[in-house]
């Protein structure tokens, strides 16, 4: 399992200390393989989002190394922008350009960052919109969409770059409860299609149903890294037992 041949991301002994002295990550190591869905859970302030954001260096580790597709992206000589093009990122908030149509929001990055032609970019965008049930919204503006629709568009925007991995930072936490399901359904379909995903979420049902592995973090440490069956039905770590008793 720990072979490097199918290791997409490798985190080695990463520490992150913020300027205020808070140690957000405390000697974390992790390997993510192609096709895995790795879900990270834990209490607020446990380091989940910092871990996720470190994977594409939105947070730069204080020490340790991160490898993506065999390349040390923490090496200052690395062309980080080139690697980030292969790492789709979806945040809590959708960050769509309000003055652009959905189609324009989706084609901007492929055309500007990858040099894709407008015709090809639009064809890809329309195909992906169809897959998330929003094929009729290409000419709409973000303010005309619900929160769930905006988040599905944000996922499509990341997919338009044809990434090798998708990183999700609590993608449903800003949504009204009735909109959560439509976003999770898109993510489930991505998992079924074999997309490698790392997901920080409070949605335990998603973790139980879709994850290959579930990680539990507290105080910047990865305390548990195991399969969903063992994680939810036979948790051995006392702190995880306490956490699950409060969230399930």
PDB file of C-alpha atoms in Angstrom:
ATOM      1  CA  UNK A   1       0.000   0.000   0.000  1.00  0.00           C
ATOM      2  CA  UNK A   2       2.778   2.423   0.895  1.00  0.00           C
ATOM      3  CA  UNK A   3       4.477   2.071  -2.466  1.00  0.00           C
ATOM      4  CA  UNK A   4       5.463   5.359  -4.066  1.00  0.00           C
ATOM      5  CA  UNK A   5       4.270   4.258  -7.521  1.00  0.00           C
ATOM      6  CA  UNK A   6       0.656   5.138  -6.828  1.00  0.00           C
ATOM      7  CA  UNK A   7       1.278   7.723  -4.101  1.00  0.00           C
ATOM      8  CA  UNK A   8      -0.204  10.944  -5.434  1.00  0.00           C
ATOM      9  CA  UNK A   9       0.550  13.035  -2.338  1.00  0.00           C
ATOM     10  CA  UNK A  10       3.058  12.325   0.413  1.00  0.00           C
ATOM     11  CA  UNK A  11       3.261  14.468   3.532  1.00  0.00           C
ATOM     12  CA  UNK A  12       6.445  13.968   5.566  1.00  0.00           C
ATOM     13  CA  UNK A  13       6.706  15.209   9.162  1.00  0.00           C
ATOM     14  CA  UNK A  14       4.995  18.537   8.470  1.00  0.00           C
ATOM     15  CA  UNK A  15       4.855  21.201  11.171  1.00  0.00           C
ATOM     16  CA  UNK A  16       2.967  24.487  10.825  1.00  0.00           C
ATOM     17  CA  UNK A  17       3.409  27.192  13.455  1.00  0.00           C
ATOM     18  CA  UNK A  18       1.565  30.462  12.878  1.00  0.00           C
ATOM     19  CA  UNK A  19       3.166  33.828  13.741  1.00  0.00           C
ATOM     20  CA  UNK A  20       1.035  34.000  16.921  1.00  0.00           C
ATOM     21  CA  UNK A  21       2.736  30.816  18.148  1.00  0.00           C
ATOM     22  CA  UNK A  22      -0.192  28.455  17.497  1.00  0.00           C
ATOM     23  CA  UNK A  23       1.056  25.052  16.345  1.00  0.00           C
ATOM     24  CA  UNK A  24      -1.612  24.112  13.793  1.00  0.00           C
ATOM     25  CA  UNK A  25       0.165  20.994  12.500  1.00  0.00           C
ATOM     26  CA  UNK A  26       2.369  18.912  14.771  1.00  0.00           C
ATOM     27  CA  UNK A  27       4.622  16.454  12.904  1.00  0.00           C
ATOM     28  CA  UNK A  28       1.986  15.149  10.484  1.00  0.00           C
ATOM     29  CA  UNK A  29       2.754  12.421   7.946  1.00  0.00           C
ATOM     30  CA  UNK A  30       0.292  11.094   5.398  1.00  0.00           C
ATOM     31  CA  UNK A  31       0.221   9.275   2.061  1.00  0.00           C
ATOM     32  CA  UNK A  32      -2.680   9.634  -0.388  1.00  0.00           C
ATOM     33  CA  UNK A  33      -2.938   7.226  -3.304  1.00  0.00           C
ATOM     34  CA  UNK A  34      -4.566   7.640  -6.685  1.00  0.00           C
ATOM     35  CA  UNK A  35      -8.281   6.978  -6.561  1.00  0.00           C
ATOM     36  CA  UNK A  36      -8.591   7.289  -2.785  1.00  0.00           C
ATOM     37  CA  UNK A  37     -11.208   9.421  -1.051  1.00  0.00           C
ATOM     38  CA  UNK A  38      -9.578  10.599   2.184  1.00  0.00           C
ATOM     39  CA  UNK A  39     -11.929  12.354   4.599  1.00  0.00           C
ATOM     40  CA  UNK A  40     -10.506  14.462   7.455  1.00  0.00           C
ATOM     41  CA  UNK A  41     -12.675  15.076  10.512  1.00  0.00           C
ATOM     42  CA  UNK A  42     -12.138  16.477  13.972  1.00  0.00           C
ATOM     43  CA  UNK A  43     -13.189  19.262  16.319  1.00  0.00           C
ATOM     44  CA  UNK A  44     -12.862  22.942  15.393  1.00  0.00           C
ATOM     45  CA  UNK A  45      -9.271  24.152  15.593  1.00  0.00           C
ATOM     46  CA  UNK A  46      -7.817  20.657  15.219  1.00  0.00           C
ATOM     47  CA  UNK A  47      -5.790  21.548  12.106  1.00  0.00           C
ATOM     48  CA  UNK A  48      -8.031  19.969   9.446  1.00  0.00           C
ATOM     49  CA  UNK A  49      -8.207  22.966   7.099  1.00  0.00           C
ATOM     50  CA  UNK A  50      -4.551  23.817   7.682  1.00  0.00           C
ATOM     51  CA  UNK A  51      -3.638  20.288   6.646  1.00  0.00           C
ATOM     52  CA  UNK A  52      -5.769  20.492   3.515  1.00  0.00           C
ATOM     53  CA  UNK A  53      -4.475  23.941   2.551  1.00  0.00           C
ATOM     54  CA  UNK A  54      -0.897  22.746   3.063  1.00  0.00           C
ATOM     55  CA  UNK A  55      -1.366  20.116   0.354  1.00  0.00           C
ATOM     56  CA  UNK A  56      -1.220  22.825  -2.337  1.00  0.00           C
ATOM     57  CA  UNK A  57       0.861  25.230  -0.237  1.00  0.00           C
ATOM     58  CA  UNK A  58      -1.896  27.758   0.434  1.00  0.00           C
ATOM     59  CA  UNK A  59      -0.368  27.275   3.885  1.00  0.00           C
ATOM     60  CA  UNK A  60       3.397  26.893   3.745  1.00  0.00           C
ATOM     61  CA  UNK A  61       4.746  24.399   6.306  1.00  0.00           C
ATOM     62  CA  UNK A  62       7.217  25.649   8.909  1.00  0.00           C
ATOM     63  CA  UNK A  63       9.111  22.389   8.434  1.00  0.00           C
ATOM     64  CA  UNK A  64       8.679  19.025   6.739  1.00  0.00           C
ATOM     65  CA  UNK A  65       8.110  18.213   3.088  1.00  0.00           C
ATOM     66  CA  UNK A  66       5.160  17.608   0.778  1.00  0.00           C
ATOM     67  CA  UNK A  67       5.474  15.598  -2.432  1.00  0.00           C
ATOM     68  CA  UNK A  68       2.909  15.730  -5.231  1.00  0.00           C
ATOM     69  CA  UNK A  69       3.287  13.232  -8.067  1.00  0.00           C
ATOM     70  CA  UNK A  70       6.847  12.588  -6.899  1.00  0.00           C
ATOM     71  CA  UNK A  71       7.895  16.246  -6.869  1.00  0.00           C
ATOM     72  CA  UNK A  72       8.821  18.070  -3.671  1.00  0.00           C
ATOM     73  CA  UNK A  73       6.479  21.080  -3.893  1.00  0.00           C
ATOM     74  CA  UNK A  74       7.988  22.548  -0.714  1.00  0.00           C
ATOM     75  CA  UNK A  75      11.258  22.971  -2.635  1.00  0.00           C
ATOM     76  CA  UNK A  76      11.539  26.662  -3.533  1.00  0.00           C
ATOM     77  CA  UNK A  77      12.756  25.734  -7.029  1.00  0.00           C
ATOM     78  CA  UNK A  78       9.484  23.930  -7.806  1.00  0.00           C
ATOM     79  CA  UNK A  79       7.075  25.547 -10.280  1.00  0.00           C
ATOM     80  CA  UNK A  80       4.195  25.614  -7.824  1.00  0.00           C
ATOM     81  CA  UNK A  81       1.716  27.184 -10.234  1.00  0.00           C
ATOM     82  CA  UNK A  82       2.162  24.259 -12.625  1.00  0.00           C
ATOM     83  CA  UNK A  83       1.397  21.770  -9.848  1.00  0.00           C
ATOM     84  CA  UNK A  84      -1.564  23.760  -8.542  1.00  0.00           C
ATOM     85  CA  UNK A  85      -3.184  23.475 -11.963  1.00  0.00           C
ATOM     86  CA  UNK A  86      -3.459  19.743 -11.245  1.00  0.00           C
ATOM     87  CA  UNK A  87      -5.019  20.285  -7.797  1.00  0.00           C
ATOM     88  CA  UNK A  88      -8.644  21.420  -7.816  1.00  0.00           C
ATOM     89  CA  UNK A  89      -9.734  23.310  -4.685  1.00  0.00           C
ATOM     90  CA  UNK A  90     -13.261  23.925  -3.452  1.00  0.00           C
ATOM     91  CA  UNK A  91     -13.790  26.177  -0.435  1.00  0.00           C
ATOM     92  CA  UNK A  92     -16.695  26.867   1.942  1.00  0.00           C
ATOM     93  CA  UNK A  93     -17.494  30.003  -0.044  1.00  0.00           C
ATOM     94  CA  UNK A  94     -17.902  29.855  -3.769  1.00  0.00           C
ATOM     95  CA  UNK A  95     -15.742  32.821  -4.855  1.00  0.00           C
ATOM     96  CA  UNK A  96     -17.453  33.115  -8.240  1.00  0.00           C
ATOM     97  CA  UNK A  97     -16.965  36.351 -10.170  1.00  0.00           C
ATOM     98  CA  UNK A  98     -20.357  38.093  -9.816  1.00  0.00           C
ATOM     99  CA  UNK A  99     -19.967  40.167 -13.004  1.00  0.00           C
ATOM    100  CA  UNK A 100     -19.418  37.087 -15.203  1.00  0.00           C
ATOM    101  CA  UNK A 101     -21.823  34.433 -16.447  1.00  0.00           C
ATOM    102  CA  UNK A 102     -21.450  30.880 -15.215  1.00  0.00           C
ATOM    103  CA  UNK A 103     -19.846  29.891 -18.522  1.00  0.00           C
ATOM    104  CA  UNK A 104     -17.319  32.728 -18.312  1.00  0.00           C
ATOM    105  CA  UNK A 105     -16.482  31.776 -14.708  1.00  0.00           C
ATOM    106  CA  UNK A 106     -15.786  28.230 -15.880  1.00  0.00           C
ATOM    107  CA  UNK A 107     -13.692  28.984 -18.964  1.00  0.00           C
ATOM    108  CA  UNK A 108     -11.517  31.790 -17.568  1.00  0.00           C
ATOM    109  CA  UNK A 109      -8.833  29.654 -15.895  1.00  0.00           C
ATOM    110  CA  UNK A 110      -8.458  26.943 -18.593  1.00  0.00           C
ATOM    111  CA  UNK A 111      -8.061  29.636 -21.277  1.00  0.00           C
ATOM    112  CA  UNK A 112      -5.725  31.913 -19.282  1.00  0.00           C
ATOM    113  CA  UNK A 113      -3.681  29.386 -17.291  1.00  0.00           C
ATOM    114  CA  UNK A 114      -3.547  26.434 -19.705  1.00  0.00           C
ATOM    115  CA  UNK A 115      -4.002  28.121 -23.079  1.00  0.00           C
ATOM    116  CA  UNK A 116      -7.094  26.092 -23.936  1.00  0.00           C
ATOM    117  CA  UNK A 117      -9.079  27.503 -26.867  1.00  0.00           C
ATOM    118  CA  UNK A 118     -12.414  29.175 -26.120  1.00  0.00           C
ATOM    119  CA  UNK A 119     -14.234  26.544 -28.144  1.00  0.00           C
ATOM    120  CA  UNK A 120     -12.653  23.656 -26.235  1.00  0.00           C
ATOM    121  CA  UNK A 121     -13.040  25.372 -22.850  1.00  0.00           C
ATOM    122  CA  UNK A 122     -16.733  26.058 -23.459  1.00  0.00           C
ATOM    123  CA  UNK A 123     -17.372  22.509 -24.684  1.00  0.00           C
ATOM    124  CA  UNK A 124     -15.758  21.066 -21.525  1.00  0.00           C
ATOM    125  CA  UNK A 125     -17.654  23.497 -19.292  1.00  0.00           C
ATOM    126  CA  UNK A 126     -21.022  22.681 -20.865  1.00  0.00           C
ATOM    127  CA  UNK A 127     -20.378  18.941 -20.639  1.00  0.00           C
ATOM    128  CA  UNK A 128     -19.499  19.217 -16.941  1.00  0.00           C
ATOM    129  CA  UNK A 129     -22.487  21.478 -16.246  1.00  0.00           C
ATOM    130  CA  UNK A 130     -24.701  18.767 -17.677  1.00  0.00           C
ATOM    131  CA  UNK A 131     -23.161  16.187 -15.348  1.00  0.00           C
ATOM    132  CA  UNK A 132     -24.107  18.243 -12.250  1.00  0.00           C
ATOM    133  CA  UNK A 133     -27.600  19.012 -13.539  1.00  0.00           C
ATOM    134  CA  UNK A 134     -26.931  22.665 -14.361  1.00  0.00           C
ATOM    135  CA  UNK A 135     -26.691  22.546 -18.141  1.00  0.00           C
ATOM    136  CA  UNK A 136     -29.370  25.213 -18.439  1.00  0.00           C
ATOM    137  CA  UNK A 137     -27.465  27.703 -16.250  1.00  0.00           C
ATOM    138  CA  UNK A 138     -24.488  28.498 -18.512  1.00  0.00           C
ATOM    139  CA  UNK A 139     -25.717  32.037 -19.240  1.00  0.00           C
ATOM    140  CA  UNK A 140     -26.901  32.804 -15.695  1.00  0.00           C
ATOM    141  CA  UNK A 141     -25.060  35.089 -13.290  1.00  0.00           C
ATOM    142  CA  UNK A 142     -24.056  33.909  -9.789  1.00  0.00           C
ATOM    143  CA  UNK A 143     -26.663  36.095  -8.058  1.00  0.00           C
ATOM    144  CA  UNK A 144     -29.361  34.169  -9.928  1.00  0.00           C
ATOM    145  CA  UNK A 145     -28.288  30.867  -8.355  1.00  0.00           C
ATOM    146  CA  UNK A 146     -28.991  29.205  -5.013  1.00  0.00           C
ATOM    147  CA  UNK A 147     -26.139  28.409  -2.641  1.00  0.00           C
ATOM    148  CA  UNK A 148     -26.194  24.750  -3.629  1.00  0.00           C
ATOM    149  CA  UNK A 149     -26.074  25.656  -7.310  1.00  0.00           C
ATOM    150  CA  UNK A 150     -23.151  28.039  -6.717  1.00  0.00           C
ATOM    151  CA  UNK A 151     -21.200  25.325  -4.917  1.00  0.00           C
ATOM    152  CA  UNK A 152     -21.859  22.838  -7.726  1.00  0.00           C
ATOM    153  CA  UNK A 153     -20.589  25.499 -10.160  1.00  0.00           C
ATOM    154  CA  UNK A 154     -17.491  25.950  -7.966  1.00  0.00           C
ATOM    155  CA  UNK A 155     -16.845  22.195  -8.200  1.00  0.00           C
ATOM    156  CA  UNK A 156     -17.273  22.297 -11.984  1.00  0.00           C
ATOM    157  CA  UNK A 157     -14.889  25.269 -12.169  1.00  0.00           C
ATOM    158  CA  UNK A 158     -12.201  23.178 -10.462  1.00  0.00           C
ATOM    159  CA  UNK A 159     -12.961  20.190 -12.715  1.00  0.00           C
ATOM    160  CA  UNK A 160     -12.593  22.346 -15.843  1.00  0.00           C
ATOM    161  CA  UNK A 161      -8.845  22.410 -15.143  1.00  0.00           C
ATOM    162  CA  UNK A 162      -8.844  18.574 -15.379  1.00  0.00           C
ATOM    163  CA  UNK A 163      -7.085  18.137 -12.037  1.00  0.00           C
ATOM    164  CA  UNK A 164      -5.472  14.951 -10.740  1.00  0.00           C
ATOM    165  CA  UNK A 165      -6.860  15.508  -7.233  1.00  0.00           C
ATOM    166  CA  UNK A 166      -9.739  17.504  -5.749  1.00  0.00           C
ATOM    167  CA  UNK A 167      -9.368  19.195  -2.343  1.00  0.00           C
ATOM    168  CA  UNK A 168     -12.586  20.141  -0.531  1.00  0.00           C
ATOM    169  CA  UNK A 169     -12.501  22.446   2.515  1.00  0.00           C
ATOM    170  CA  UNK A 170     -15.863  22.040   4.291  1.00  0.00           C
ATOM    171  CA  UNK A 171     -17.755  22.489   1.007  1.00  0.00           C
ATOM    172  CA  UNK A 172     -21.225  22.238   2.566  1.00  0.00           C
ATOM    173  CA  UNK A 173     -20.770  24.186   5.802  1.00  0.00           C
ATOM    174  CA  UNK A 174     -21.998  27.503   4.343  1.00  0.00           C
ATOM    175  CA  UNK A 175     -25.105  25.964   2.778  1.00  0.00           C
ATOM    176  CA  UNK A 176     -28.685  25.781   3.994  1.00  0.00           C
ATOM    177  CA  UNK A 177     -29.410  22.194   5.124  1.00  0.00           C
ATOM    178  CA  UNK A 178     -31.699  21.416   2.186  1.00  0.00           C
ATOM    179  CA  UNK A 179     -28.918  22.289  -0.284  1.00  0.00           C
ATOM    180  CA  UNK A 180     -26.272  20.060   1.284  1.00  0.00           C
ATOM    181  CA  UNK A 181     -27.509  16.873  -0.377  1.00  0.00           C
ATOM    182  CA  UNK A 182     -27.200  18.149  -3.946  1.00  0.00           C
ATOM    183  CA  UNK A 183     -23.549  19.081  -3.408  1.00  0.00           C
ATOM    184  CA  UNK A 184     -22.713  15.809  -1.652  1.00  0.00           C
ATOM    185  CA  UNK A 185     -24.326  13.900  -4.529  1.00  0.00           C
ATOM    186  CA  UNK A 186     -21.942  15.556  -7.000  1.00  0.00           C
ATOM    187  CA  UNK A 187     -19.008  14.631  -4.754  1.00  0.00           C
ATOM    188  CA  UNK A 188     -20.237  11.035  -4.478  1.00  0.00           C
ATOM    189  CA  UNK A 189     -20.388  10.800  -8.265  1.00  0.00           C
ATOM    190  CA  UNK A 190     -16.811  12.105  -8.511  1.00  0.00           C
ATOM    191  CA  UNK A 191     -15.743   9.369  -6.093  1.00  0.00           C
ATOM    192  CA  UNK A 192     -17.581   6.727  -8.139  1.00  0.00           C
ATOM    193  CA  UNK A 193     -15.775   8.010 -11.242  1.00  0.00           C
ATOM    194  CA  UNK A 194     -12.411   7.421  -9.547  1.00  0.00           C
ATOM    195  CA  UNK A 195     -11.394  11.001  -8.742  1.00  0.00           C
ATOM    196  CA  UNK A 196      -8.793  11.250  -5.982  1.00  0.00           C
ATOM    197  CA  UNK A 197     -10.302  13.448  -3.267  1.00  0.00           C
ATOM    198  CA  UNK A 198      -9.277  14.892   0.090  1.00  0.00           C
ATOM    199  CA  UNK A 199     -12.285  16.226   1.970  1.00  0.00           C
ATOM    200  CA  UNK A 200     -12.500  18.194   5.215  1.00  0.00           C
ATOM    201  CA  UNK A 201     -16.114  17.903   6.340  1.00  0.00           C
ATOM    202  CA  UNK A 202     -18.541  17.605   9.239  1.00  0.00           C
ATOM    203  CA  UNK A 203     -20.771  15.315   7.144  1.00  0.00           C
ATOM    204  CA  UNK A 204     -20.277  11.984   8.894  1.00  0.00           C
ATOM    205  CA  UNK A 205     -22.698  10.196   6.571  1.00  0.00           C
ATOM    206  CA  UNK A 206     -20.538  11.158   3.599  1.00  0.00           C
ATOM    207  CA  UNK A 207     -17.409   9.941   5.393  1.00  0.00           C
ATOM    208  CA  UNK A 208     -19.073   6.646   6.268  1.00  0.00           C
ATOM    209  CA  UNK A 209     -20.479   6.058   2.782  1.00  0.00           C
ATOM    210  CA  UNK A 210     -17.802   7.377   0.422  1.00  0.00           C
ATOM    211  CA  UNK A 211     -14.414   7.505   2.155  1.00  0.00           C
ATOM    212  CA  UNK A 212     -11.631   5.030   1.489  1.00  0.00           C
ATOM    213  CA  UNK A 213     -10.008   6.253   4.703  1.00  0.00           C
ATOM    214  CA  UNK A 214     -11.043   8.582   7.499  1.00  0.00           C
ATOM    215  CA  UNK A 215      -8.528  10.679   9.447  1.00  0.00           C
ATOM    216  CA  UNK A 216      -9.252  12.119  12.887  1.00  0.00           C
ATOM    217  CA  UNK A 217      -7.244  15.165  13.912  1.00  0.00           C
ATOM    218  CA  UNK A 218      -6.884  16.975  17.211  1.00  0.00           C
ATOM    219  CA  UNK A 219      -4.411  19.627  18.355  1.00  0.00           C
ATOM    220  CA  UNK A 220      -2.588  19.478  15.034  1.00  0.00           C
ATOM    221  CA  UNK A 221      -1.955  15.740  15.182  1.00  0.00           C
ATOM    222  CA  UNK A 222      -3.377  12.891  13.105  1.00  0.00           C
ATOM    223  CA  UNK A 223      -4.596  10.588  15.887  1.00  0.00           C
ATOM    224  CA  UNK A 224      -6.450   8.045  13.730  1.00  0.00           C
ATOM    225  CA  UNK A 225      -6.089   7.017  10.065  1.00  0.00           C
ATOM    226  CA  UNK A 226      -8.184   3.983   9.168  1.00  0.00           C
ATOM    227  CA  UNK A 227     -11.037   2.629   7.051  1.00  0.00           C
ATOM    228  CA  UNK A 228     -14.616   3.864   7.670  1.00  0.00           C
ATOM    229  CA  UNK A 229     -15.815   0.532   9.101  1.00  0.00           C
ATOM    230  CA  UNK A 230     -13.201   0.529  11.846  1.00  0.00           C
ATOM    231  CA  UNK A 231     -13.396   4.299  12.321  1.00  0.00           C
ATOM    232  CA  UNK A 232     -17.134   4.393  13.022  1.00  0.00           C
ATOM    233  CA  UNK A 233     -17.926   0.915  14.359  1.00  0.00           C
ATOM    234  CA  UNK A 234     -14.809  -0.053  16.292  1.00  0.00           C
ATOM    235  CA  UNK A 235     -12.996   3.162  17.321  1.00  0.00           C
ATOM    236  CA  UNK A 236     -10.136   2.329  19.672  1.00  0.00           C
ATOM    237  CA  UNK A 237      -8.853   5.854  20.345  1.00  0.00           C
ATOM    238  CA  UNK A 238     -10.592   7.285  23.457  1.00  0.00           C
ATOM    239  CA  UNK A 239     -10.628  10.824  22.071  1.00  0.00           C
ATOM    240  CA  UNK A 240     -12.232   9.590  18.845  1.00  0.00           C
ATOM    241  CA  UNK A 241     -14.825   7.665  20.882  1.00  0.00           C
ATOM    242  CA  UNK A 242     -15.684  10.880  22.718  1.00  0.00           C
ATOM    243  CA  UNK A 243     -15.859  12.877  19.466  1.00  0.00           C
ATOM    244  CA  UNK A 244     -18.154  10.355  17.757  1.00  0.00           C
ATOM    245  CA  UNK A 245     -20.450  10.236  20.788  1.00  0.00           C
ATOM    246  CA  UNK A 246     -21.101  13.953  20.274  1.00  0.00           C
ATOM    247  CA  UNK A 247     -21.494  14.069  16.480  1.00  0.00           C
ATOM    248  CA  UNK A 248     -23.352  10.862  15.651  1.00  0.00           C
TER     249      UNK A 248
END
